[in-house]
CSV table of C-alpha atoms in Angstrom, one decimal:
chain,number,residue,atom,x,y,z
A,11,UNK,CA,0.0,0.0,0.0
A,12,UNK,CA,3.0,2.3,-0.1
A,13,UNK,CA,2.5,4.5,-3.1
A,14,UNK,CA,6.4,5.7,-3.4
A,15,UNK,CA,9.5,3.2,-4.2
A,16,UNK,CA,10.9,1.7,-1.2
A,17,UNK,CA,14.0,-1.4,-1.1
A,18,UNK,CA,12.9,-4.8,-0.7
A,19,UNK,CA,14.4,-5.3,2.3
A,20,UNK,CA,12.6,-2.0,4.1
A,21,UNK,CA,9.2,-2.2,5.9
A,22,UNK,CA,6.7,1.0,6.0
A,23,UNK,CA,3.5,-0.1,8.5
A,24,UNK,CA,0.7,2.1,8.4
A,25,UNK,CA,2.2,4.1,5.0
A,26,UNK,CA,-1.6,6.1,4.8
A,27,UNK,CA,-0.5,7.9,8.7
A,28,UNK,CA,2.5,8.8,6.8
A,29,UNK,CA,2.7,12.6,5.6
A,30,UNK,CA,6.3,13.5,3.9
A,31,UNK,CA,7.4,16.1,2.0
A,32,UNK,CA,8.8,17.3,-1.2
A,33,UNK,CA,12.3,14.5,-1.9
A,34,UNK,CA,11.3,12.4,0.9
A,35,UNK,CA,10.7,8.6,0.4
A,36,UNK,CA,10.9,6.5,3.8
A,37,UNK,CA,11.8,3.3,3.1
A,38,UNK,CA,13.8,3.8,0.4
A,39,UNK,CA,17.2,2.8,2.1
A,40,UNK,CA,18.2,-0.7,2.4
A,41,UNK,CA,16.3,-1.9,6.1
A,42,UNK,CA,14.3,0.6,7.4
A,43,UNK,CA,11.8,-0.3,9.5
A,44,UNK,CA,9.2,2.3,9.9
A,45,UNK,CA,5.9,2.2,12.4
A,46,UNK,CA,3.8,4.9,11.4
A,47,UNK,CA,0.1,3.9,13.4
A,48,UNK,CA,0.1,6.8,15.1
A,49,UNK,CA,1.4,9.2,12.0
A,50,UNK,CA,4.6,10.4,10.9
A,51,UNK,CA,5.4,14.1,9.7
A,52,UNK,CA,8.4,14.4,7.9
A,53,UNK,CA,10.1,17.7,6.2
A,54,UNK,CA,11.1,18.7,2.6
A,55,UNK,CA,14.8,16.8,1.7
A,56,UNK,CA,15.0,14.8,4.7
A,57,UNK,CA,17.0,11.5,4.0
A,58,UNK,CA,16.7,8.7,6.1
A,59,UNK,CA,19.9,6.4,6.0
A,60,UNK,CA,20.0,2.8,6.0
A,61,UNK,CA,18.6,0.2,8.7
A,62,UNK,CA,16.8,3.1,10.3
A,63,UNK,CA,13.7,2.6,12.9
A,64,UNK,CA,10.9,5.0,12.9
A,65,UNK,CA,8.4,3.7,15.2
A,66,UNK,CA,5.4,5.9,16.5
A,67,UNK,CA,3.3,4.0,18.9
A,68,UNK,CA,4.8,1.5,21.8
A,69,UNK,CA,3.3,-1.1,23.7
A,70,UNK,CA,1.3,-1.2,27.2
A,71,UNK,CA,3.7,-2.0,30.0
A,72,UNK,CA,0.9,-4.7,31.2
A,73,UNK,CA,-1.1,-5.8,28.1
A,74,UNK,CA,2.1,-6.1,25.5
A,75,UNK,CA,-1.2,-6.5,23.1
A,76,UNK,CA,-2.1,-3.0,23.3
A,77,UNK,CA,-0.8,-0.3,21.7
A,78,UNK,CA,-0.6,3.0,23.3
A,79,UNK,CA,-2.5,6.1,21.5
A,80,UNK,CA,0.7,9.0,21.3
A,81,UNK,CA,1.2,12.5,18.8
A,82,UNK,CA,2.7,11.7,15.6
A,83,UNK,CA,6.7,12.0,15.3
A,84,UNK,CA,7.5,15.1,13.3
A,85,UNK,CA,11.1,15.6,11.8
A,86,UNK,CA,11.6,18.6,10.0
A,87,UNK,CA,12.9,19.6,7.0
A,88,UNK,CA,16.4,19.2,5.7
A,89,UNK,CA,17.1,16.6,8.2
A,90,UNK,CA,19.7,13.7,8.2
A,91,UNK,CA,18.8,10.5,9.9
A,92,UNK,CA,22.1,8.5,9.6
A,93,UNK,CA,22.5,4.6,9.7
A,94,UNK,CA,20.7,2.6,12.5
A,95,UNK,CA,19.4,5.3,14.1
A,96,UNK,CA,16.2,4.6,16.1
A,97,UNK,CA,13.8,7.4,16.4
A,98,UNK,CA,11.2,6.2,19.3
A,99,UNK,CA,7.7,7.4,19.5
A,100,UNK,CA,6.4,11.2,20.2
A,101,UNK,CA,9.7,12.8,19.5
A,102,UNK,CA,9.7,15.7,17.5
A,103,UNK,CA,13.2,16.9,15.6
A,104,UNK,CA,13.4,21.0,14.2
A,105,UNK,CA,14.6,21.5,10.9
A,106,UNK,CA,18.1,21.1,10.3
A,107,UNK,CA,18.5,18.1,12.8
A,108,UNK,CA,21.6,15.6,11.8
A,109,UNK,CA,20.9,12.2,13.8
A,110,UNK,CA,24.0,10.3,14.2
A,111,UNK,CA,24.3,6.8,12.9
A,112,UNK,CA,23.7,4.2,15.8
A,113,UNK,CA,21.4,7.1,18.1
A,114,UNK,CA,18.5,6.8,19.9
A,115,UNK,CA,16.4,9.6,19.9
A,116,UNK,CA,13.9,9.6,23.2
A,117,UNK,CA,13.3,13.4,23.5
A,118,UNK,CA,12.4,16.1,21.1
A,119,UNK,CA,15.2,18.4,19.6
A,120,UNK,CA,12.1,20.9,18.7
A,121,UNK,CA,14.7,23.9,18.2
A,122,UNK,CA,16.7,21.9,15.2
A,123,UNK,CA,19.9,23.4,13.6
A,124,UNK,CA,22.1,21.0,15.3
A,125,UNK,CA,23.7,17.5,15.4
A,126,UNK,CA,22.4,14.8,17.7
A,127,UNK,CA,24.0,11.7,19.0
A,128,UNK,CA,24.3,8.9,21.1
A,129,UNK,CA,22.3,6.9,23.7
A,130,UNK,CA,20.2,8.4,23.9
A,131,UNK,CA,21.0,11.3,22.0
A,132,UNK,CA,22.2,14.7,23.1
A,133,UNK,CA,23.1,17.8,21.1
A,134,UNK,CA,26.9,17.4,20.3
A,135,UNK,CA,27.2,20.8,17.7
A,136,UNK,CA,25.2,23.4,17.3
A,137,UNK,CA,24.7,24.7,13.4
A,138,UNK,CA,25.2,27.5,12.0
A,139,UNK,CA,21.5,28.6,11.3
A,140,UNK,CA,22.3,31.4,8.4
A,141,UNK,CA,24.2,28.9,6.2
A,142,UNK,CA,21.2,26.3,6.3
A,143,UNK,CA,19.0,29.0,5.8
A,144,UNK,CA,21.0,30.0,2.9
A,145,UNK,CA,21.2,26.4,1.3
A,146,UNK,CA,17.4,26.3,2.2
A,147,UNK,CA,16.8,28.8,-0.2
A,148,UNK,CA,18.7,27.1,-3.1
A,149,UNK,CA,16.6,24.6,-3.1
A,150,UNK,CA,13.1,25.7,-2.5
């Protein structure tokens, strides 16, 4: 039911509670796996490296059944989600957010411009906000 090009070995759950934006194609890495029951946002030019989890809803501590009702992930635009990142549910990332490869992101990075890493991750650089502003330009 995915109506953009994904690789074989990806998964995309849910792909209608997807909403993406201009150059975006989840899925369309080698591996991805990507949960999207309780929606996924994502931002013009965001690329989504391979063997990445996207995964919006998580399960009742009690009944591993059920699935808990949460806000749609957002992740902005012009964002970098690098190899085996894991992006958990709720979490919102601002525009110009770099994940780094092997992350866990548990917390929104709402203000963006910046790279994020670890686990879980933490801001490690700020960006410079003028010179992704003014390759945001160039391209819209």
């Amino acid at each position: 039911k995915v109506k953009w090009a994904i690789h074989h070995t990806s998964t995309v759950h849910s792909p209608e509670k997807i909403i993406r934006g201009k150059n975006v194609f989840p899925g369309d890495s080698p591996g991805n796996y990507i949960e999207a029951s309780n929606g996924i946002s994502i931002g013009d030019y965001t690329n989504i490296g391979p063997n990445v989890g996207i995964i919006s809803s998580n399960h009742d501590l009690y009944y591993n059944d059920l699935h808990i009702a949460a806000p749609p992930i957002e992740i902005g635009k012009f964002c970098w989600i690098g190899m085996n990142a894991i992006i958990l549910p709720t979490v919102r990332l601002g525009d110009f957010t770099i994940v780094g490869a092997g992350s866990v992101v548990t917390k929104n990075f709402i203000g963006g411009y910046c790279v994020i890493a670890g686990n879980p991750a933490v801001i490690i650089k700020h960006l410079d906000k003028s010179r992704c502003d003014q390759f945001s330009k160039s391209k819209l």
